[in-house]
Short mmCIF file of C-alpha atoms and ligand atoms in Angstrom, two decimals:
data_model
loop_
_atom_site.label_atom_id
_atom_site.label_comp_id
_atom_site.label_asym_id
_atom_site.label_seq_id
_atom_site.Cartn_x
_atom_site.Cartn_y
_atom_site.Cartn_z
CA UNK Y 19 -27.06 -12.77 -14.66
CA UNK Y 20 -26.62 -14.31 -18.05
CA UNK Y 21 -29.27 -12.57 -19.57
CA UNK Y 22 -27.23 -9.38 -19.46
CA UNK Y 23 -24.91 -7.85 -21.80
CA UNK Y 24 -21.12 -8.81 -20.67
CA UNK Y 25 -18.21 -5.75 -19.68
CA UNK Y 26 -14.83 -6.08 -19.24
CA UNK Y 27 -14.05 -2.92 -17.11
CA UNK Y 28 -10.38 -1.20 -16.34
CA UNK Y 29 -10.27 1.05 -13.37
CA UNK Y 30 -7.55 3.06 -14.12
CA UNK Y 31 -5.63 6.15 -12.44
CA UNK Y 32 -2.94 7.17 -10.22
CA UNK Y 33 -1.45 4.59 -7.30
CA UNK Y 34 -3.66 5.88 -3.97
CA UNK Y 35 -6.11 7.78 -5.89
CA UNK Y 36 -8.66 5.04 -5.28
CA UNK Y 37 -9.22 2.66 -7.36
CA UNK Y 38 -9.47 -0.23 -4.79
CA UNK Y 39 -11.61 1.73 -2.61
CA UNK Y 40 -14.12 2.37 -5.70
CA UNK Y 41 -14.19 -1.09 -6.82
CA UNK Y 42 -15.07 -2.52 -2.94
CA UNK Y 43 -17.78 0.43 -3.05
CA UNK Y 44 -19.12 -0.69 -6.51
CA UNK Y 45 -19.27 -4.59 -4.89
CA UNK Y 46 -20.47 -3.30 -1.99
CA UNK Y 47 -23.10 -0.98 -3.35
CA UNK Y 48 -24.29 -3.53 -6.05
CA UNK Y 49 -24.84 -6.66 -3.49
CA UNK Y 50 -21.60 -8.47 -4.41
CA UNK Y 51 -19.07 -8.75 -1.47
CA UNK Y 52 -18.44 -12.16 -0.82
CA UNK Y 53 -20.30 -13.74 1.92
CA UNK Y 54 -17.93 -14.67 3.87
CA UNK Y 55 -17.02 -10.96 4.27
CA UNK Y 56 -20.56 -9.63 5.41
CA UNK Y 57 -20.63 -12.95 7.15
CA UNK Y 58 -17.49 -12.38 9.35
CA UNK Y 59 -18.66 -8.33 9.57
CA UNK Y 60 -22.31 -9.37 11.31
CA UNK Y 61 -19.67 -11.36 13.83
CA UNK Y 62 -17.74 -8.81 14.99
CA UNK Y 63 -20.51 -6.02 14.84
CA UNK Y 64 -22.75 -8.15 16.76
CA UNK Y 65 -19.85 -8.96 19.46
CA UNK Y 66 -19.47 -4.94 19.58
CA UNK Y 67 -22.90 -4.49 20.09
CA UNK Y 68 -23.26 -2.65 17.27
CA UNK Y 69 -25.41 -2.62 13.84
CA UNK Y 70 -24.89 -1.47 11.03
CA UNK Y 71 -22.38 -2.13 7.90
CA UNK Y 72 -19.39 -0.56 8.27
CA UNK Y 73 -17.88 0.14 4.22
CA UNK Y 74 -14.39 0.74 5.87
CA UNK Y 75 -14.18 -3.18 7.31
CA UNK Y 76 -15.19 -4.63 3.98
CA UNK Y 77 -12.24 -2.41 2.40
CA UNK Y 78 -10.28 -3.66 5.19
CA UNK Y 79 -11.16 -7.27 4.46
CA UNK Y 80 -10.44 -7.05 1.17
CA UNK Y 81 -7.16 -5.44 1.69
CA UNK Y 82 -6.58 -8.51 3.64
CA UNK Y 83 -7.28 -11.17 0.99
CA UNK Y 84 -5.13 -9.00 -1.83
CA UNK Y 85 -2.23 -9.31 1.00
CA UNK Y 86 -2.68 -13.26 1.34
CA UNK Y 87 -1.69 -12.93 -2.12
CA UNK Y 88 -5.65 -14.13 -2.88
CA UNK Y 89 -4.65 -12.32 -6.12
CA UNK Y 90 -7.17 -14.12 -8.36
CA UNK Y 91 -10.22 -13.60 -6.65
CA UNK Y 92 -9.32 -10.09 -6.31
CA UNK Y 93 -8.41 -10.09 -10.35
CA UNK Y 94 -11.56 -11.23 -11.84
CA UNK Y 95 -13.91 -9.34 -9.62
CA UNK Y 96 -17.88 -9.33 -10.82
CA UNK Y 97 -20.60 -7.65 -9.87
CA UNK Y 98 -24.03 -6.89 -12.12
CA UNK Y 99 -25.84 -3.58 -12.73
CA UNK Y 100 -29.30 -3.13 -13.98
CA UNK Y 101 -27.89 -3.37 -17.63
CA UNK Y 102 -24.25 -5.31 -17.48
CA UNK Y 103 -23.03 -7.93 -15.74
CA UNK Y 104 -19.34 -6.54 -15.14
CA UNK Y 105 -15.81 -8.36 -14.75
CA UNK Y 106 -12.78 -5.76 -13.71
CA UNK Y 107 -10.36 -6.96 -15.82
CA UNK Y 108 -7.10 -5.70 -13.71
CA UNK Y 109 -6.81 -4.71 -10.50
CA UNK Y 110 -6.09 -2.14 -8.91
CA UNK Y 111 -2.31 -2.36 -6.89
CA UNK Y 112 -1.61 -4.85 -10.08
CA UNK Y 113 2.04 -4.42 -11.28
CA UNK Y 114 1.85 -6.18 -14.81
CA UNK Y 115 -1.75 -3.58 -15.62
CA UNK Y 116 -0.73 -3.46 -19.16
CA UNK Y 117 0.78 -6.90 -19.51
CA UNK Y 118 -2.42 -8.49 -18.07
CA UNK Y 119 -4.67 -6.12 -20.44
CA UNK Y 120 -2.63 -7.35 -23.65
CA UNK Y 121 -1.51 -10.78 -22.87
CA UNK Y 122 -4.05 -11.52 -19.76
CA UNK Y 123 -7.63 -13.18 -19.90
CA UNK Y 124 -9.80 -10.79 -21.24
CA UNK Y 125 -9.19 -6.92 -22.74
CA UNK Y 126 -11.09 -4.27 -21.49
CA UNK Y 127 -14.15 -2.44 -23.39
CA UNK Y 128 -14.08 0.59 -21.49
CA UNK Y 129 -12.91 2.56 -18.28
CA UNK Y 130 -13.05 3.82 -15.19
CA UNK Y 131 -10.45 6.69 -14.61
CA UNK Y 132 -10.08 7.40 -11.17
CA UNK Y 133 -8.58 11.00 -10.08
CA UNK Y 134 -8.33 12.00 -6.82
CA UNK Y 135 -9.56 15.92 -6.67
CA UNK Y 136 -6.92 17.09 -3.66
CA UNK Y 137 -3.96 15.97 -6.26
CA UNK Y 138 -5.28 16.28 -9.52
CA UNK Y 139 -3.47 14.45 -12.73
CA UNK Y 140 0.10 12.49 -11.82
CA UNK Y 141 2.10 10.73 -13.90
CA UNK Y 142 0.57 6.98 -14.04
CA UNK Y 143 -3.26 9.24 -14.77
CA UNK Y 144 -1.15 10.22 -17.73
CA UNK Y 145 0.01 6.58 -18.24
CA UNK Y 146 -2.63 4.79 -17.86
CA UNK Y 147 -4.91 7.09 -20.45
CA UNK Y 148 -1.82 7.10 -22.86
CA UNK Y 149 -2.58 3.29 -22.61
CA UNK Y 150 -6.26 3.35 -22.59
CA UNK Y 151 -6.07 4.62 -26.24
CA UNK Y 152 -3.87 2.51 -27.52
CA UNK Y 153 -5.39 -0.45 -26.60
CA UNK Y 154 -8.81 0.62 -27.89
CA UNK Y 155 -11.13 1.59 -24.38
CA UNK Y 156 -13.55 2.92 -25.99
CA UNK Y 157 -15.48 5.64 -23.33
CA UNK Y 158 -14.15 6.54 -20.32
CA UNK Y 159 -15.67 7.42 -16.56
CA UNK Y 160 -13.90 9.73 -14.78
CA UNK Y 161 -14.60 9.75 -11.03
CA UNK Y 162 -13.17 11.99 -9.93
CA UNK Y 163 -12.76 11.13 -6.28
CA UNK Y 164 -11.91 11.89 -2.61
CA UNK Y 165 -14.12 15.45 -2.48
CA UNK Y 166 -14.32 14.70 0.75
CA UNK Y 167 -11.41 15.78 1.30
CA UNK Y 168 -11.69 19.34 -0.46
CA UNK Y 169 -14.62 19.76 0.90
CA UNK Y 170 -17.01 18.93 -1.68
CA UNK Y 171 -15.94 22.54 -3.71
CA UNK Y 172 -17.77 22.46 -6.71
CA UNK Y 173 -14.61 24.82 -7.97
CA UNK Y 174 -12.17 22.54 -7.22
CA UNK Y 175 -14.14 19.54 -9.19
CA UNK Y 176 -14.05 21.73 -11.76
CA UNK Y 177 -10.73 22.39 -12.11
CA UNK Y 178 -9.75 18.81 -11.61
CA UNK Y 179 -11.51 18.01 -14.80
CA UNK Y 180 -10.05 20.95 -16.44
CA UNK Y 181 -6.82 19.40 -15.88
CA UNK Y 182 -8.12 15.45 -17.02
CA UNK Y 183 -9.81 17.09 -20.25
CA UNK Y 184 -6.28 18.35 -21.33
CA UNK Y 185 -4.85 15.61 -20.94
CA UNK Y 186 -7.87 13.55 -23.04
CA UNK Y 187 -7.17 16.05 -25.73
CA UNK Y 188 -3.65 15.25 -25.87
CA UNK Y 189 -4.52 11.64 -26.61
CA UNK Y 190 -7.09 12.06 -28.94
CA UNK Y 191 -9.95 11.12 -26.88
CA UNK Y 192 -12.85 13.28 -27.69
CA UNK Y 193 -14.33 14.78 -24.21
CA UNK Y 194 -17.97 13.32 -25.33
CA UNK Y 195 -16.55 9.75 -24.96
CA UNK Y 196 -16.18 10.58 -21.21
CA UNK Y 197 -18.12 11.27 -18.00
CA UNK Y 198 -17.04 13.15 -14.87
CA UNK Y 199 -18.40 12.41 -11.57
CA UNK Y 200 -17.53 14.06 -8.13
CA UNK Y 201 -17.08 11.44 -6.24
CA UNK Y 202 -16.40 10.03 -2.35
CA UNK Y 203 -15.57 6.26 -3.15
CA UNK Y 204 -14.73 6.30 0.82
CA UNK Y 205 -17.53 7.83 1.84
CA UNK Y 206 -20.15 6.76 -0.98
CA UNK Y 207 -21.06 9.87 -2.42
CA UNK Y 208 -22.54 10.06 -6.26
CA UNK Y 209 -21.89 6.20 -6.50
CA UNK Y 210 -25.32 4.72 -6.19
CA UNK Y 211 -26.91 7.61 -4.62
CA UNK Y 212 -27.02 11.47 -5.68
CA UNK Y 213 -25.10 13.14 -2.91
CA UNK Y 214 -26.52 15.58 -0.94
CA UNK Y 215 -22.52 16.92 -0.41
CA UNK Y 216 -22.53 18.03 -3.98
CA UNK Y 217 -25.92 20.47 -4.63
CA UNK Y 218 -24.65 22.02 -7.70
CA UNK Y 219 -23.59 18.96 -9.32
CA UNK Y 220 -26.82 17.14 -11.44
CA UNK Y 221 -25.02 14.72 -13.19
CA UNK Y 222 -25.26 10.89 -13.28
CA UNK Y 223 -23.80 8.54 -10.14
CA UNK Y 224 -21.17 6.05 -11.06
CA UNK Y 225 -23.82 3.14 -11.60
CA UNK Y 226 -26.01 5.21 -13.54
CA UNK Y 227 -22.95 6.06 -16.14
CA UNK Y 228 -22.12 2.61 -15.89
CA UNK Y 229 -25.46 1.25 -17.17
CA UNK Y 230 -25.22 3.67 -19.65
CA UNK Y 231 -22.17 2.27 -21.23
CA UNK Y 232 -22.28 1.59 -25.01
CA UNK Y 233 -22.81 -2.04 -25.59
CA UNK Y 234 -19.11 -3.79 -26.35
CA UNK Y 235 -19.33 -4.56 -29.63
CA UNK Y 236 -19.93 -8.46 -30.19
CA UNK Y 237 -17.09 -10.50 -31.81
CA UNK Y 238 -16.61 -10.05 -34.99
CA UNK Y 239 -16.72 -12.19 -37.55
CA UNK Y 240 -13.15 -12.91 -37.46
CA UNK Y 241 -11.55 -16.11 -38.45
CA UNK Y 242 -10.37 -18.74 -35.95
CA UNK Y 243 -7.58 -17.60 -33.85
CA UNK Y 244 -6.75 -19.29 -30.79
CA UNK Y 245 -3.45 -18.94 -29.17
CA UNK Y 246 -1.69 -21.76 -27.84
CA UNK Y 247 -1.30 -21.48 -24.28
CA UNK Y 248 0.21 -25.44 -23.58
CA UNK Y 249 0.76 -28.26 -25.77
CA UNK Y 250 -0.01 -31.80 -23.60
CA UNK Y 251 0.56 -35.39 -24.64
CA UNK Y 252 -2.57 -37.52 -22.98
CA UNK Y 253 -2.05 -41.65 -23.29
CA UNK Y 254 -4.80 -42.57 -25.52
CA UNK Y 255 -5.17 -39.03 -26.94
CA UNK Y 256 -2.41 -37.94 -28.35
CA UNK Y 257 -0.98 -34.56 -28.81
CA UNK Y 258 -3.65 -31.77 -26.92
CA UNK Y 259 -2.97 -28.08 -27.69
CA UNK Y 260 -5.04 -26.04 -24.67
CA UNK Y 261 -5.44 -22.06 -25.33
CA UNK Y 262 -8.36 -19.52 -25.10
CA UNK Y 263 -10.30 -19.06 -28.23
CA UNK Y 264 -9.75 -15.25 -29.59
CA UNK Y 265 -12.31 -15.17 -32.63
CA UNK Y 266 -14.08 -17.16 -34.73
CA UNK Y 267 -15.31 -20.95 -33.69
CA UNK Y 268 -13.78 -24.65 -33.56
CA UNK Y 269 -15.39 -27.76 -33.78
CA UNK Y 270 -14.81 -31.55 -34.87
CA UNK Y 271 -13.91 -31.87 -38.41
CA UNK Y 272 -12.34 -28.05 -39.08
CA UNK Y 273 -9.11 -28.34 -40.88
CA UNK Y 274 -7.04 -26.12 -38.70
CA UNK Y 275 -3.20 -24.36 -39.44
CA UNK Y 276 -0.69 -23.75 -37.01
CA UNK Y 277 1.15 -20.65 -37.38
CA UNK Y 278 4.34 -20.06 -37.20
CA UNK Y 279 5.08 -24.00 -36.91
CA UNK Y 280 3.28 -24.12 -40.12
CA UNK Y 281 1.52 -27.60 -38.83
CA UNK Y 282 -1.67 -28.21 -39.48
CA UNK Y 283 -4.55 -31.18 -39.57
CA UNK Y 284 -8.03 -32.22 -38.83
CA UNK Y 285 -9.63 -31.35 -35.27
CA UNK Y 286 -10.72 -34.41 -34.18
CA UNK Y 287 -12.26 -33.51 -31.18
CA UNK Y 288 -12.65 -30.05 -28.72
CA UNK Y 289 -12.69 -30.44 -24.60
CA UNK Y 290 -14.07 -27.62 -22.01
CA UNK Y 291 -13.84 -28.32 -18.66
CA UNK Y 292 -12.89 -32.15 -19.79
CA UNK Y 293 -16.00 -32.61 -21.92
CA UNK Y 294 -16.22 -32.70 -24.89
CA UNK Y 295 -18.67 -30.20 -26.71
CA UNK Y 296 -19.80 -29.88 -30.38
CA UNK Y 297 -17.85 -26.12 -30.90
CA UNK Y 298 -16.03 -23.89 -29.17
CA UNK Y 299 -16.21 -20.04 -29.49
CA UNK Y 300 -14.70 -16.54 -28.36
CA UNK Y 301 -13.69 -16.77 -24.58
CA UNK Y 302 -13.66 -20.39 -24.37
CA UNK Y 303 -10.85 -21.99 -22.79
CA UNK Y 304 -10.52 -25.32 -24.50
CA UNK Y 305 -8.26 -28.77 -25.01
CA UNK Y 306 -8.71 -30.34 -28.43
CA UNK Y 307 -6.94 -33.22 -30.46
CA UNK Y 308 -5.79 -32.71 -34.01
CA UNK Y 309 -5.01 -35.69 -36.03
CA UNK Y 310 -1.28 -36.23 -37.41
CA UNK Y 311 0.06 -33.52 -35.09
CA UNK Y 312 2.86 -34.44 -32.55
CA UNK Y 313 3.74 -33.06 -29.37
CA UNK Y 314 6.70 -31.59 -31.07
CA UNK Y 315 5.44 -29.62 -34.42
CA UNK Y 316 3.70 -27.12 -32.00
CA UNK Y 317 4.57 -24.96 -29.20
CA UNK Y 318 3.47 -22.46 -27.09
CA UNK Y 319 2.76 -18.83 -29.08
CA UNK Y 320 1.68 -20.76 -31.93
CA UNK Y 321 -1.45 -19.40 -33.00
CA UNK Y 322 -4.20 -21.48 -34.35
CA UNK Y 323 -6.47 -20.81 -37.16
CA UNK Y 324 -8.72 -22.31 -40.43
CA UNK Y 325 -6.26 -24.19 -42.66
CA UNK Y 326 -7.60 -21.82 -45.53
CA UNK Y 327 -7.23 -18.34 -43.76
CA UNK Y 328 -4.09 -19.06 -41.57
CA UNK Y 329 -2.89 -17.01 -39.11
CA UNK Y 330 -0.57 -14.40 -40.45
CA UNK Y 331 3.32 -14.55 -39.94
CA UNK Y 332 5.58 -11.53 -39.56
CA UNK Y 333 8.38 -11.15 -41.34
CA UNK Y 334 8.47 -7.05 -40.43
CA UNK Y 335 5.22 -5.31 -38.79
CA UNK Y 336 4.61 -1.93 -38.79
CA UNK Y 337 3.14 -0.71 -35.29
CA UNK Y 338 2.13 2.47 -32.85
CA UNK Y 339 4.00 2.45 -29.75
CA UNK Y 340 3.33 4.65 -26.69
CA UNK Y 341 6.78 4.54 -24.13
CA UNK Y 342 5.52 4.63 -20.83
CA UNK Y 343 8.81 4.32 -18.51
CA UNK Y 344 11.87 3.55 -20.54
CA UNK Y 345 15.25 4.78 -18.36
CA UNK Y 346 17.30 6.31 -21.40
CA UNK Y 347 16.24 6.63 -25.22
CA UNK Y 348 14.68 4.42 -27.44
CA UNK Y 349 16.88 4.29 -30.94
CA UNK Y 350 17.01 1.78 -34.19
CA UNK Y 351 18.47 -1.28 -33.61
CA UNK Y 352 16.89 -1.71 -29.56
CA UNK Y 353 15.60 -5.42 -29.50
CA UNK Y 354 13.52 -5.67 -26.43
CA UNK Y 355 10.93 -8.59 -25.80
CA UNK Y 356 7.44 -8.50 -27.22
CA UNK Y 357 4.98 -10.18 -25.61
CA UNK Y 358 1.83 -10.94 -27.96
CA UNK Y 359 -0.84 -12.96 -26.94
CA UNK Y 360 0.91 -16.57 -25.58
CA UNK Y 361 4.32 -15.56 -27.05
CA UNK Y 362 7.21 -13.97 -26.21
CA UNK Y 363 10.19 -12.37 -29.22
CA UNK Y 364 12.46 -10.29 -29.07
CA UNK Y 365 12.04 -8.54 -31.85
CA UNK Y 366 14.36 -5.38 -33.51
CA UNK Y 367 12.87 -1.90 -33.63
CA UNK Y 368 14.36 -1.46 -36.96
CA UNK Y 369 13.59 1.92 -37.81
CA UNK Y 370 11.92 4.88 -36.10
CA UNK Y 371 9.33 5.87 -39.00
CA UNK Y 372 8.08 8.55 -36.79
CA UNK Y 373 6.85 10.26 -34.07
CA UNK Y 374 2.91 11.32 -33.33
CA UNK Y 375 2.29 14.49 -31.60
CA UNK Y 376 -0.24 13.29 -28.97
CA UNK Y 377 -2.40 16.36 -29.10
CA UNK Y 378 -3.75 16.12 -32.77
CA UNK Y 379 -2.75 12.68 -34.03
CA UNK Y 380 -0.54 13.79 -36.96
CA UNK Y 381 2.89 13.36 -37.75
CA UNK Y 382 4.91 15.78 -35.53
CA UNK Y 383 8.64 14.33 -36.69
CA UNK Y 384 9.48 12.21 -39.93
CA UNK Y 385 12.12 9.22 -38.73
CA UNK Y 386 13.25 10.88 -35.59
CA UNK Y 387 17.02 9.84 -34.18
CA UNK Y 388 14.95 8.52 -30.65
CA UNK Y 389 11.63 8.34 -28.64
CA UNK Y 390 11.43 8.61 -24.73
CA UNK Y 391 9.25 8.41 -22.18
CA UNK Y 392 6.04 10.34 -22.70
CA UNK Y 393 6.80 9.40 -26.51
CA UNK Y 394 3.97 7.82 -29.33
CA UNK Y 395 5.45 7.19 -32.44
CA UNK Y 396 5.08 4.59 -35.34
CA UNK Y 397 7.75 2.23 -35.67
CA UNK Y 398 8.74 -1.28 -38.22
CA UNK Y 399 9.91 -4.06 -35.94
CA UNK Y 400 11.44 -7.16 -36.98
CA UNK Y 401 11.00 -10.33 -34.88
CA UNK Y 402 14.59 -12.74 -34.33
CA UNK Y 403 12.19 -15.36 -34.59
CA UNK Y 404 8.90 -16.02 -36.31
CA UNK Y 405 6.04 -14.51 -34.69
CA UNK Y 406 2.52 -14.37 -35.51
CA UNK Y 407 0.63 -11.28 -35.44
CA UNK Y 408 -2.43 -9.22 -36.86
CA UNK Y 409 -3.07 -6.08 -37.83
CA UNK Y 410 -4.99 -4.46 -35.16
CA UNK Y 411 -7.50 -2.65 -37.77
CA UNK Y 412 -8.59 -6.81 -39.00
CA UNK Y 413 -8.57 -9.15 -35.52
CA UNK Y 414 -7.92 -6.59 -32.13
CA UNK Y 415 -7.56 -9.52 -30.22
CA UNK Y 416 -4.07 -10.22 -31.96
CA UNK Y 417 -3.11 -6.95 -32.61
CA UNK Y 418 -1.48 -5.38 -29.80
CA UNK Y 419 1.63 -6.08 -27.62
CA UNK Y 420 3.38 -5.34 -24.58
CA UNK Y 421 7.44 -4.69 -25.02
CA UNK Y 422 9.19 -5.72 -21.64
CA UNK Y 423 13.05 -5.09 -20.97
CA UNK Y 424 14.67 -5.05 -17.61
CA UNK Y 425 11.90 -6.48 -15.72
CA UNK Y 426 9.00 -4.09 -16.90
CA UNK Y 427 6.66 -2.97 -19.30
CA UNK Y 428 8.53 -0.13 -20.89
CA UNK Y 429 6.09 0.18 -23.74
CA UNK Y 430 2.73 -1.05 -25.41
CA UNK Y 431 1.53 -0.80 -28.74
CA UNK Y 432 -1.06 -1.69 -31.80
CA UNK Y 433 0.45 -3.44 -35.08
CA UNK Y 434 -0.73 -1.57 -37.87
CA UNK Y 435 0.28 -3.39 -41.07
CA UNK Y 436 2.04 -7.07 -41.49
CA UNK Y 437 4.82 -7.77 -43.66
CA UNK Y 438 4.34 -11.62 -44.35
P1 GDP B 506 -5.32 2.56 -4.99
O1 GDP B 506 -3.98 2.38 -4.98
O2 GDP B 506 -5.88 3.62 -6.38
O3 GDP B 506 -6.29 1.91 -5.48
O4 GDP B 506 -5.65 3.65 -4.03
P2 GDP B 506 -6.72 2.87 -2.87
O5 GDP B 506 -8.11 2.67 -2.91
O6 GDP B 506 -6.31 1.58 -1.95
O7 GDP B 506 -6.85 4.01 -1.80
C1 GDP B 506 -5.84 4.84 -1.01
C2 GDP B 506 -6.10 5.71 -0.02
O8 GDP B 506 -6.88 6.58 -0.11
C3 GDP B 506 -7.01 4.97 0.61
O9 GDP B 506 -6.17 4.96 2.28
C4 GDP B 506 -8.02 4.72 1.00
O10 GDP B 506 -8.69 4.79 2.12
C5 GDP B 506 -8.25 6.57 0.77
N1 GDP B 506 -9.06 6.83 -0.20
C6 GDP B 506 -9.67 6.01 -1.36
N2 GDP B 506 -10.38 6.69 -1.89
C7 GDP B 506 -11.52 8.03 -0.95
C8 GDP B 506 -12.45 8.51 -0.72
O11 GDP B 506 -13.26 8.93 -1.48
N3 GDP B 506 -12.25 9.64 0.78
C9 GDP B 506 -11.01 9.22 1.33
N4 GDP B 506 -10.63 10.60 2.24
N5 GDP B 506 -9.83 8.52 1.12
C10 GDP B 506 -10.05 7.64 0.03
#
């Protein structure tokens, strides 16, 4: 599987529209349902004198695992097609979809949007599409699901497609960047094989569409950016910061700088999985040791980069945000907590510079008095403590954030420019 390119795939859509079922179906059709689940199924089928492999059983099992709290397993479901090796980066039912997409293990390259044919576009459909746009998803596969519940009616499929196209237009997703497929995740129609139930449809199956996704761009030649997750002191070795390399490479002998703590030194050694490695690159989780740096010199939320091209520290920054759910209105002066890479810093929205018209992407209103749920806007932000963050056009991996308040994610955004 290592010889295939990797895709991080998000599965998005309104609650109950069939995201989990579709993921389960994809795992099943690609032969990636965990062995113990298959084994258990076989035994039960035999005990009941039945053959066959009930898809519903697989789903129940995955649901059961989820209820038992095996969220890590579920959150990192993997499967492969002829062309790609896929990791589902966020999972149906996850409460912290947005936060995970930004600060989680991996950012999605592409997404499958699930819309139930009998229910059409709903609030979360809208919210997730907004977010996918803001967070830089390239391409959407739109699965119009539960076709079995609408008698595989062509007219209902087209109605649902038109609803979704309207929504995509609103956020400037070109409909050319989206493929539409009538499916039943539950029955398996048009997932791995063309369905006889939709003779009026001659397009791709979901697996074909997944195979045809554009290959994710390889990590840029951006400089090293390694957000620090934790800092340990290990006897005999010294201070060991750990984190995941987002861009660039790190190796022994490098001169590195930690920002905003403003500490620097020479990398002595780099470890992965408790073994010393000559160098590490994007996606690698590393622990490393830097000459002359003490435990109190650096902290979680710092970003490590080359001394000659250190991570930026923002005095203020300009960003495009999408407000997802805020009980009232957001005005200048509002100071919620921003989550960017491993940092959590209270930041003041100093000014709301413009409101963006989602249908054209153009400025709809200069300096509006407030913004509210559903609005997109350009804002100027002042971190209340030093924060290292980068323009998303330069280093996308370090250029997005979630805004949290009252225990929930209320907005998400990407950084347009940084004033140091
Ligand atoms: P999620 O909240 O989006 O992850 O939705 P689920 O996958 O949990 O599905 C919600 C409900 O819809 C479950 O009862 C599923 O069995 C059912 N469901 C999902 N896909 C289909 C489908 O294609 N046809 C039918 N009839 N039911 C489906």
